[in-house]
Coordinates of C-alpha atoms in Angstrom, one line a residue:
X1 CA -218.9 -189.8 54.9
X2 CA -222.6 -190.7 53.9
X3 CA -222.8 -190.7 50.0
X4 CA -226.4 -188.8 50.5
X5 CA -224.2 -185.7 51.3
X6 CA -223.0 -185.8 47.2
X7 CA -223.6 -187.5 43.7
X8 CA -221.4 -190.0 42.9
X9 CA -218.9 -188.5 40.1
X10 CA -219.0 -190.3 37.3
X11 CA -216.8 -187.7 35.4
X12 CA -212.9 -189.3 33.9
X13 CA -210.3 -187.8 36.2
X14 CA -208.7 -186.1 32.8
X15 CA -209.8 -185.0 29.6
X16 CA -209.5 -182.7 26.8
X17 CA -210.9 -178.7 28.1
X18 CA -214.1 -177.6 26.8
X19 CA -215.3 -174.5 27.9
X20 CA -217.9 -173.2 25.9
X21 CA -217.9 -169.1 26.5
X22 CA -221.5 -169.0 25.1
X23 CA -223.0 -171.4 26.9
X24 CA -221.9 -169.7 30.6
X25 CA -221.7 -166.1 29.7
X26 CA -225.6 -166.7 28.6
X27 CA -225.9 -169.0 32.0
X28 CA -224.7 -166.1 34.0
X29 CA -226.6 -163.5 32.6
X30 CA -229.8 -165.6 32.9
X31 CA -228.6 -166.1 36.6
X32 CA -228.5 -162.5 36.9
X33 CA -232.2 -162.0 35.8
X34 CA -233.5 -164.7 37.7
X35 CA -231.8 -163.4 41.3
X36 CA -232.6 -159.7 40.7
X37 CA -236.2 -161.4 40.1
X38 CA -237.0 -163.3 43.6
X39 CA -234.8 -160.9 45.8
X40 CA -235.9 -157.6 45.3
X41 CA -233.7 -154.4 46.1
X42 CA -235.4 -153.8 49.4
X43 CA -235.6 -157.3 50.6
X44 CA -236.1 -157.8 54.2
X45 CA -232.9 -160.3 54.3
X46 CA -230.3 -156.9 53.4
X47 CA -229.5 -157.1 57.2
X48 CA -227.9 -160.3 56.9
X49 CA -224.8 -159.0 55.8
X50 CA -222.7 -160.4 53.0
X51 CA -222.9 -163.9 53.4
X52 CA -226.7 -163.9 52.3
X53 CA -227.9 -160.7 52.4
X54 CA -228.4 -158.2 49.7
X55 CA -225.3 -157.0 50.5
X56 CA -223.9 -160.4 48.7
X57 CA -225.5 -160.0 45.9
X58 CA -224.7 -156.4 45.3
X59 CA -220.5 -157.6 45.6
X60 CA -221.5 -160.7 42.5
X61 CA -222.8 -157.5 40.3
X62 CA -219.7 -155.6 41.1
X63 CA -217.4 -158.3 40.8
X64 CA -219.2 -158.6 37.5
X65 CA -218.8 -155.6 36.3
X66 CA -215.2 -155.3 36.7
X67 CA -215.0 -158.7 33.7
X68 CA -214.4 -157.5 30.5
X69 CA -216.4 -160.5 29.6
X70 CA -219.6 -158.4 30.3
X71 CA -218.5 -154.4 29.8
X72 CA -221.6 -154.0 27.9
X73 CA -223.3 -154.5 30.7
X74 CA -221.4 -152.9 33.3
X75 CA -223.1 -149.6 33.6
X76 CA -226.2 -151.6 34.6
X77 CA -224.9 -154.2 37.2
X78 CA -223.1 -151.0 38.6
X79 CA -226.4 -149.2 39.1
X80 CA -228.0 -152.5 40.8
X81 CA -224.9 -153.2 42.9
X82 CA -225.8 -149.5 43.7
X83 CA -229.3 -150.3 44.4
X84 CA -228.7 -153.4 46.7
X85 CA -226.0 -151.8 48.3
X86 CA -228.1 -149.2 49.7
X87 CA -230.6 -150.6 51.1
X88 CA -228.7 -153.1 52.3
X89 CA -226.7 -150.0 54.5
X90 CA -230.5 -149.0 55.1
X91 CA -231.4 -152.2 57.0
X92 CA -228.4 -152.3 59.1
X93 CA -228.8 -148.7 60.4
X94 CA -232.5 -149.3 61.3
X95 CA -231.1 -153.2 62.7
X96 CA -228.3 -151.4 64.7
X97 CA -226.1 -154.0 64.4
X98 CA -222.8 -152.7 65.7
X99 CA -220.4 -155.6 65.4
X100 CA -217.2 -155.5 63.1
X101 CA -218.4 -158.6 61.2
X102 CA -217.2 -159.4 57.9
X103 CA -219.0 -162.0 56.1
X104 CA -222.1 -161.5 58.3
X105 CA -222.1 -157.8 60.1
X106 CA -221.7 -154.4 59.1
X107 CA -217.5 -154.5 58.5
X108 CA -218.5 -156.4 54.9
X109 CA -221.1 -154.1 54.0
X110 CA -219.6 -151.1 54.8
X111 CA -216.4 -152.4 52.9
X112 CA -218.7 -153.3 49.7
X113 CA -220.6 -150.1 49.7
X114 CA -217.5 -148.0 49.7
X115 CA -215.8 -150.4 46.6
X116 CA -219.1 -150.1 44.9
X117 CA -219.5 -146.2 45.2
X118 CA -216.1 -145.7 44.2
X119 CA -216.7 -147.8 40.8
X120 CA -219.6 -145.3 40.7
X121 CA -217.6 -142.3 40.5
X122 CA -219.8 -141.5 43.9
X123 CA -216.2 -140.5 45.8
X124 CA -217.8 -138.9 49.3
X125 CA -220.2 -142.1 49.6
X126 CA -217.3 -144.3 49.3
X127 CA -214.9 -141.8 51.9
X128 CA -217.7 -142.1 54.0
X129 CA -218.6 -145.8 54.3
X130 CA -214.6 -146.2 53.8
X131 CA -214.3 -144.2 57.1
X132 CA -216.7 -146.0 59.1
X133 CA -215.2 -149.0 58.2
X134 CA -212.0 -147.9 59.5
X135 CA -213.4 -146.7 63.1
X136 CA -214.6 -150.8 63.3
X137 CA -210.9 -150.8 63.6
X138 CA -210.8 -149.8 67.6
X139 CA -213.3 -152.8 68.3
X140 CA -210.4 -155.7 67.6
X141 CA -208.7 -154.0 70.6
X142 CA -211.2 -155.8 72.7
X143 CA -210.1 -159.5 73.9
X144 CA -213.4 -160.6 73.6
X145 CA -215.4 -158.3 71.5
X146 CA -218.2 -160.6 70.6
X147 CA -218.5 -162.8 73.8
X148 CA -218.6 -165.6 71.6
X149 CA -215.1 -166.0 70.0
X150 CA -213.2 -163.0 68.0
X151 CA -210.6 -164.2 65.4
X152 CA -212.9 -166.1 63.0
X153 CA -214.1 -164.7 59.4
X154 CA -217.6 -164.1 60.1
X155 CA -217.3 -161.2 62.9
X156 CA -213.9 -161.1 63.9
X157 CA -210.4 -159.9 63.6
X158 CA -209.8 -161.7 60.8
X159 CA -212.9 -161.5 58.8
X160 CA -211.6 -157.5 59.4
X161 CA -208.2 -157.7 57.9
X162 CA -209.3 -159.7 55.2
X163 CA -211.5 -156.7 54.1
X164 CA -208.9 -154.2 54.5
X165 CA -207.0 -157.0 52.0
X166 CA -210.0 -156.3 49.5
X167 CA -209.9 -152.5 50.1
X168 CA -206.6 -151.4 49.6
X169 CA -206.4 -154.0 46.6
X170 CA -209.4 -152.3 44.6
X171 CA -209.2 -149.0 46.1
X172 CA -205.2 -148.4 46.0
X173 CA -205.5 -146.5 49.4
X174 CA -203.7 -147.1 52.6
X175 CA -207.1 -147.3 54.4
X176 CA -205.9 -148.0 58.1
X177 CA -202.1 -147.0 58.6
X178 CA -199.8 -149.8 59.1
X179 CA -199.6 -149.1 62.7
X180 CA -203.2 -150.0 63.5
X181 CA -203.0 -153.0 61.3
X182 CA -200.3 -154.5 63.1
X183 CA -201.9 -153.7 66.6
X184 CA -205.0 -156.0 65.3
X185 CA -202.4 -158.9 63.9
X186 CA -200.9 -158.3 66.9
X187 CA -204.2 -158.8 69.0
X188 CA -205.2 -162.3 66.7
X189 CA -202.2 -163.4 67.5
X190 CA -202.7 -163.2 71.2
X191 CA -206.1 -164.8 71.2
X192 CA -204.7 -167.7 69.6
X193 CA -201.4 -167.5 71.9
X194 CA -204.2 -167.4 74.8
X195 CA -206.6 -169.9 73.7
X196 CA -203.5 -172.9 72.6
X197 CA -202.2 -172.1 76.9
X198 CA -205.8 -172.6 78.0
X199 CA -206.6 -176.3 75.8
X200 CA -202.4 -177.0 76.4
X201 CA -201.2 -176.9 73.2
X202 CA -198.7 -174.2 72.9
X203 CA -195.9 -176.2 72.2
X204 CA -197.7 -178.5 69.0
X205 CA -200.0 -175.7 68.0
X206 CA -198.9 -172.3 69.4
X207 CA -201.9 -170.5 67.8
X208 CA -205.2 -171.9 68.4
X209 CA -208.7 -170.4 68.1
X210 CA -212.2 -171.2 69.8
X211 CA -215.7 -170.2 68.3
X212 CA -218.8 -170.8 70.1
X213 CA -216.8 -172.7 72.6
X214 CA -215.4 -175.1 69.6
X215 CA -211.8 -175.6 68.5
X216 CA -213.0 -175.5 65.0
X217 CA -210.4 -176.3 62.1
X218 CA -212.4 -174.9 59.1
X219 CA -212.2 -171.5 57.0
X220 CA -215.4 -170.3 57.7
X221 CA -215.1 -170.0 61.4
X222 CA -212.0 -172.2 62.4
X223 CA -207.8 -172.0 62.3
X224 CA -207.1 -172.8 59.0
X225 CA -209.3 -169.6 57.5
X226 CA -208.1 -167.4 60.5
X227 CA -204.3 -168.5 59.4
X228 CA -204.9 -167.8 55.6
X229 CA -205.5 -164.1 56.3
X230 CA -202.6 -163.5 58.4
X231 CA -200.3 -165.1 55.7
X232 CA -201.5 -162.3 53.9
X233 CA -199.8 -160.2 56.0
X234 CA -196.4 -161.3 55.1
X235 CA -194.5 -158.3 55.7
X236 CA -195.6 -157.9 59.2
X237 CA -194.2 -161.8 59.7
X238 CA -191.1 -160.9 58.0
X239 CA -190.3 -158.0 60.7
X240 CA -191.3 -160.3 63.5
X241 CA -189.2 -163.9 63.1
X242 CA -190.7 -165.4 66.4
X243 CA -194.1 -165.0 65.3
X244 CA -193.9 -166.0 61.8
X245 CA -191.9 -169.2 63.5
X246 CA -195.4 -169.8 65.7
X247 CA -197.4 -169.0 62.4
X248 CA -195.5 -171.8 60.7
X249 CA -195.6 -174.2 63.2
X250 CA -199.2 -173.8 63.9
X251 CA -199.8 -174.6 60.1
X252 CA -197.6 -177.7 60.0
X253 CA -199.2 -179.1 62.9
X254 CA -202.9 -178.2 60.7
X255 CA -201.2 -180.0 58.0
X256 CA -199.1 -183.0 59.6
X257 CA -201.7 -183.8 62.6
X258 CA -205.3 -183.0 61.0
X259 CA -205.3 -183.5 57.5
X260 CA -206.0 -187.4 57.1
X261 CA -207.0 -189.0 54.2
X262 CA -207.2 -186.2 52.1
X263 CA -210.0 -184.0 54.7
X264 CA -209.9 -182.4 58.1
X265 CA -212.4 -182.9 61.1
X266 CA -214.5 -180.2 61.9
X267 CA -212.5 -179.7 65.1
X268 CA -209.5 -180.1 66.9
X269 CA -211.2 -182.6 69.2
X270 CA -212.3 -184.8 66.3
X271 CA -209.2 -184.6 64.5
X272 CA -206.9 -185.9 67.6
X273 CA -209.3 -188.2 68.6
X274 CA -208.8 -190.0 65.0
X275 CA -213.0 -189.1 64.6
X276 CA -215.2 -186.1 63.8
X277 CA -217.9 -185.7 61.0
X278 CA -215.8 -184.7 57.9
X279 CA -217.2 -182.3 55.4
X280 CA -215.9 -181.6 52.0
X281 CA -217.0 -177.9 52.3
X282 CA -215.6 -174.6 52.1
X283 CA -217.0 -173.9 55.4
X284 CA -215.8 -177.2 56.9
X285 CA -213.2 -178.9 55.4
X286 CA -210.8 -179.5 52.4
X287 CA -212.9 -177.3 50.0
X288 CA -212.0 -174.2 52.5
X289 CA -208.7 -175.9 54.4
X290 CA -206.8 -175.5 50.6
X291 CA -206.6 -171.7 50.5
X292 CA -204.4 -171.9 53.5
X293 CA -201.9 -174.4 52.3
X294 CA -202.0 -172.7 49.2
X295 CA -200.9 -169.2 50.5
X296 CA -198.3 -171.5 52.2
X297 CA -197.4 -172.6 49.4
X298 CA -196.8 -169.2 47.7
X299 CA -195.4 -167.5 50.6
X300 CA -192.7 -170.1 52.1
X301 CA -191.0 -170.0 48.7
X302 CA -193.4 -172.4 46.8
X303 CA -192.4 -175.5 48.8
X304 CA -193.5 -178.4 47.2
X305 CA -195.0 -179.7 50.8
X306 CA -197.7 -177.2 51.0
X307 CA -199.0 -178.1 47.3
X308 CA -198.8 -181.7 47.5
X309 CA -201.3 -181.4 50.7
X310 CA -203.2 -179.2 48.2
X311 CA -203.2 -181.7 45.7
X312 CA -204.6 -184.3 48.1
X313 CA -207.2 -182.2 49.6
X314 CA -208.1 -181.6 45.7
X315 CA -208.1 -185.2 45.2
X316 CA -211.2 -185.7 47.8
X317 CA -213.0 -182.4 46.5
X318 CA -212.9 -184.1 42.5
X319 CA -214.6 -187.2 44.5
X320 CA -217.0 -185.8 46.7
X321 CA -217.1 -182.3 45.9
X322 CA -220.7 -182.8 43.9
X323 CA -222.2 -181.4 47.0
X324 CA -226.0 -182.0 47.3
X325 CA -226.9 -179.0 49.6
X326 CA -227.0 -176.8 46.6
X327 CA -224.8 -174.9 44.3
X328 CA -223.3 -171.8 46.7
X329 CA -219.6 -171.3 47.6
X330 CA -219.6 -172.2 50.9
X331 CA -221.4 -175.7 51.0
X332 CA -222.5 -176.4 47.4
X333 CA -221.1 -177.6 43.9
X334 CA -219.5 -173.8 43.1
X335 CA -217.2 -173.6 46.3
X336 CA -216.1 -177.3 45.0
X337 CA -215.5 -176.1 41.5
X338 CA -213.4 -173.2 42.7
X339 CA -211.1 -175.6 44.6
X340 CA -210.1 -176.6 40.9
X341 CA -209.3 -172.9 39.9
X342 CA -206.9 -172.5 42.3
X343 CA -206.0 -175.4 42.1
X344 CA -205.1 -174.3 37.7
X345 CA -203.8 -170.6 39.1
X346 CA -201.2 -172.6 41.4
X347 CA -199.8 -175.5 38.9
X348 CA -201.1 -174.4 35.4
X349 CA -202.4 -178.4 35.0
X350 CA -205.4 -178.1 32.7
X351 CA -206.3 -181.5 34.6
X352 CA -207.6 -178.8 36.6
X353 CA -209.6 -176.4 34.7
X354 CA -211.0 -179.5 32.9
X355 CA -212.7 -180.5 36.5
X356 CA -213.3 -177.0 37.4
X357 CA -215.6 -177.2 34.1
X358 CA -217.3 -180.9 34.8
X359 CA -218.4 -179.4 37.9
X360 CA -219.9 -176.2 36.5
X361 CA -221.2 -178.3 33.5
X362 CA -223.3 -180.5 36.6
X363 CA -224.1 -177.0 38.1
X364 CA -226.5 -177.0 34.8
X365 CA -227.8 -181.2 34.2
X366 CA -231.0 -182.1 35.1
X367 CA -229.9 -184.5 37.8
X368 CA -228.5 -181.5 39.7
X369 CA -231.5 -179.0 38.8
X370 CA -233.8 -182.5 40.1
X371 CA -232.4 -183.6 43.1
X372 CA -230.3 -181.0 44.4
X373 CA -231.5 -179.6 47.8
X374 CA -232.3 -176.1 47.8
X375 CA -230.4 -173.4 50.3
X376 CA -232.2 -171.7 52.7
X377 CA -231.3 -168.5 50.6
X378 CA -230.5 -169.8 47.0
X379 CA -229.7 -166.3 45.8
X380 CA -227.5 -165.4 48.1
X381 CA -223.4 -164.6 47.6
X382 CA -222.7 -167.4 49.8
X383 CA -225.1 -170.5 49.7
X384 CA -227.1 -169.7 46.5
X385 CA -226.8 -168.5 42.7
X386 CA -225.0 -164.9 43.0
X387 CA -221.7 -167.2 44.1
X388 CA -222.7 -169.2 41.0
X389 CA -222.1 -166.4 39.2
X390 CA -218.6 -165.8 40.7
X391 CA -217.6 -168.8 39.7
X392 CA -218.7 -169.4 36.3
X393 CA -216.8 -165.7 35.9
X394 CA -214.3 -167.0 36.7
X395 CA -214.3 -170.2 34.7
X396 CA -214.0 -168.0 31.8
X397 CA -211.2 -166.4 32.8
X398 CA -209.1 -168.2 35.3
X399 CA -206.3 -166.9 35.3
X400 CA -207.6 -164.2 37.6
X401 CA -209.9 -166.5 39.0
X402 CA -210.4 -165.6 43.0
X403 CA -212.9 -166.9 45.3
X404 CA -215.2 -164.7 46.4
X405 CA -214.0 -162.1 49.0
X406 CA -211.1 -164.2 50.3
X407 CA -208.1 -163.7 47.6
X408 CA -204.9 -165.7 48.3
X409 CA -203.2 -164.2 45.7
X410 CA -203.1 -160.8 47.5
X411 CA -200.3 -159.9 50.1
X412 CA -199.6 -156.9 52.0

């Protein structure tokens, strides 16, 4: 990997932790002021869904005001998660966009704006966004809803269950009845029954995924996010042995065949081929590719081969996680720093917190705030400062630390 894609770390491996509530808790409110500053309520990027729309930011206030870190402020980031929110639902009726999507369509807003409402004591808003999400529901039905690839997290299947994960956590509803969740688990796993015949596979990798005609490996659009989500679903696997045998298999072959050297390829193609540009991102690579290996570890009854291919993959984050592109979740210095959360939620080393703090601390140096490239949207939930936000939330208190919108620690 080029070393112009992240600043050396010059950091020791271990050392005593530091965390200076103060110094973040002021950070992140400062944050605050400076996002709701450049990105007004009614900014023309709402439409861009949750990854870096307005929609993004409005889940950083709730998520915000849920910390008892900041509850004297949680009337007012309720009432601006209330004001993003809504315009946010504004731009995407008057866009039309119609697809399920998650991270980047109307499923993540609509799933945001009924959490946030709720936490508003604004109960028919949130029944009714609640409800639209739910009729998304009959779209996953499709075999190839989008033309383009369905499974991934951005607008398909799985980018669907994983807000129903976030819904019935926060809302303590049913939302869709089991039935209808196991018809979409039941359609993923046929795309990826369908794709692994078609690319030969089924017997090394029985589930396999395509996205824009790519066998991507990565969270953000590839197997190893789309395999996360349906651990989640562990009782489904539990009633259906065969499957949770090809759900297994498919993540030992992620694990044995295309982790190397402590990364993953972008695709499948680069990772038999022994080549491929590897990226230490959430999107693409070992920053994203922990989570699943993770909820492996905590759903096959904490086997210690899952977390010692966590603790490699944590290994290359710690020395080339000081991403340059910026300091967002998904390819920036916060989505490394979150790796090292987990990473403390999992094994309770504060090796780990300690790192998850370095990086935060660089998040804030001059060197960073210098020569840092800046996101195409550096406000947004997902490449900019309202992820920021998350994280440094959750560097106060992570024990319950989660990254943003895709919680391993939740299982239905």
């Amino acid at each position: 990997m080029p070393t112009e894609r992240y600043f050396p770390n010059d950091f020791q491996p271990t050392g005593a932790v530091n965390i200076s509530e103060s110094l973040y808790k002021t950070t992140i409110l400062s944050y605050v002021e400076l996002i709701q500053e450049k990105v007004k309520k009614n900014d023309r990027s709402s439409s861009k869904g949750l990854y870096t729309g307005t929609a993004g930011i409005a889940y950083a206030l709730y998520y915000l005001s849920k910390s008892e870190l900041f509850q004297e402020f949680s009337t007012q980031f309720l009432n601006d998660a209330k004001s993003y929110i809504k315009y946010a639902l504004q731009e995407q009726n008057t866009t039309q966009r119609k697809e399920l999507g998650f991270l980047s369509g109307n499923g993540g807003v609509y799933a945001v704006a009924a959490l946030i409402f709720n936490k508003t004591n604004d109960f028919e808003e949130s029944r009714k966004y609640l409800k639209l999400y739910k009729e998304l529901a009959s779209q996953c039905m499709s075999q190839d809803f989008t033309g383009r690839g369905s499974d991934e997290l951005f607008v398909g299947r799985s980018g669907y269950l994983l807000g129903l994960l976030l819904l019935r956590r926060d809302l303590k509803t049913e939302v869709l009845p089991n039935e209808q969740v196991d018809l979409v688990i039941q359609m993923l796993l046929k795309s990826g029954k369908n794709y692994s015949a078609e690319i030969n596979m089924t017997e090394r990798l029985p589930l396999m995924y395509q996205y824009h005609g790519k066998p991507y490996l990565g969270s953000a659009h590839g197997l190893a996010g789309i395999l996360q989500v349906l651990m989640s679903f562990s009782k489904y696997f539990k009633q259906h042995p065969d499957e949770m045998s090809k759900l297994k298999k498919s993540i030992e072959f992620l694990m044995d065949t295309c982790v190397r050297n402590g990364n993953v390829a972008t695709n499948l193609d680069g990772s038999l081929s022994g080549q491929g540009k590897n990226l230490v991102h959430w999107c693409h690579g070992a920053s994203g590719v922990i989570y699943t290996f993770a909820r492996a570890y905590l759903l096959f009854g904490k086997d210690d081969k899952y977390l010692k291919t966590c603790h490699e993959l944590a290994e290359t984050v710690w020395e080339k996680g000081l991403l340059k592109k910026g300091p967002g979740i998904c390819h920036g210095v916060s989505g490394s720093g979150y790796v090292f959360l987990l990473m403390y939620r999992l094994t309770g080393d504060s090796k780990y917190l300690y790192r998850a703090e370095r990086f935060a601390n660089f998040l804030l140096s001059e060197k960073f705030k210098r020569e840092a490239r800046i996101p195409d949207k550096p406000y947004s939930l997902f490449e900019g400062l309202a992820g920021t936000v998350c994280f440094l939330t959750d560097l106060l208190k992570p024990t319950t630390a989660e990254f943003p919108l895709c919680n391993v620690f939740v299982d239905l």
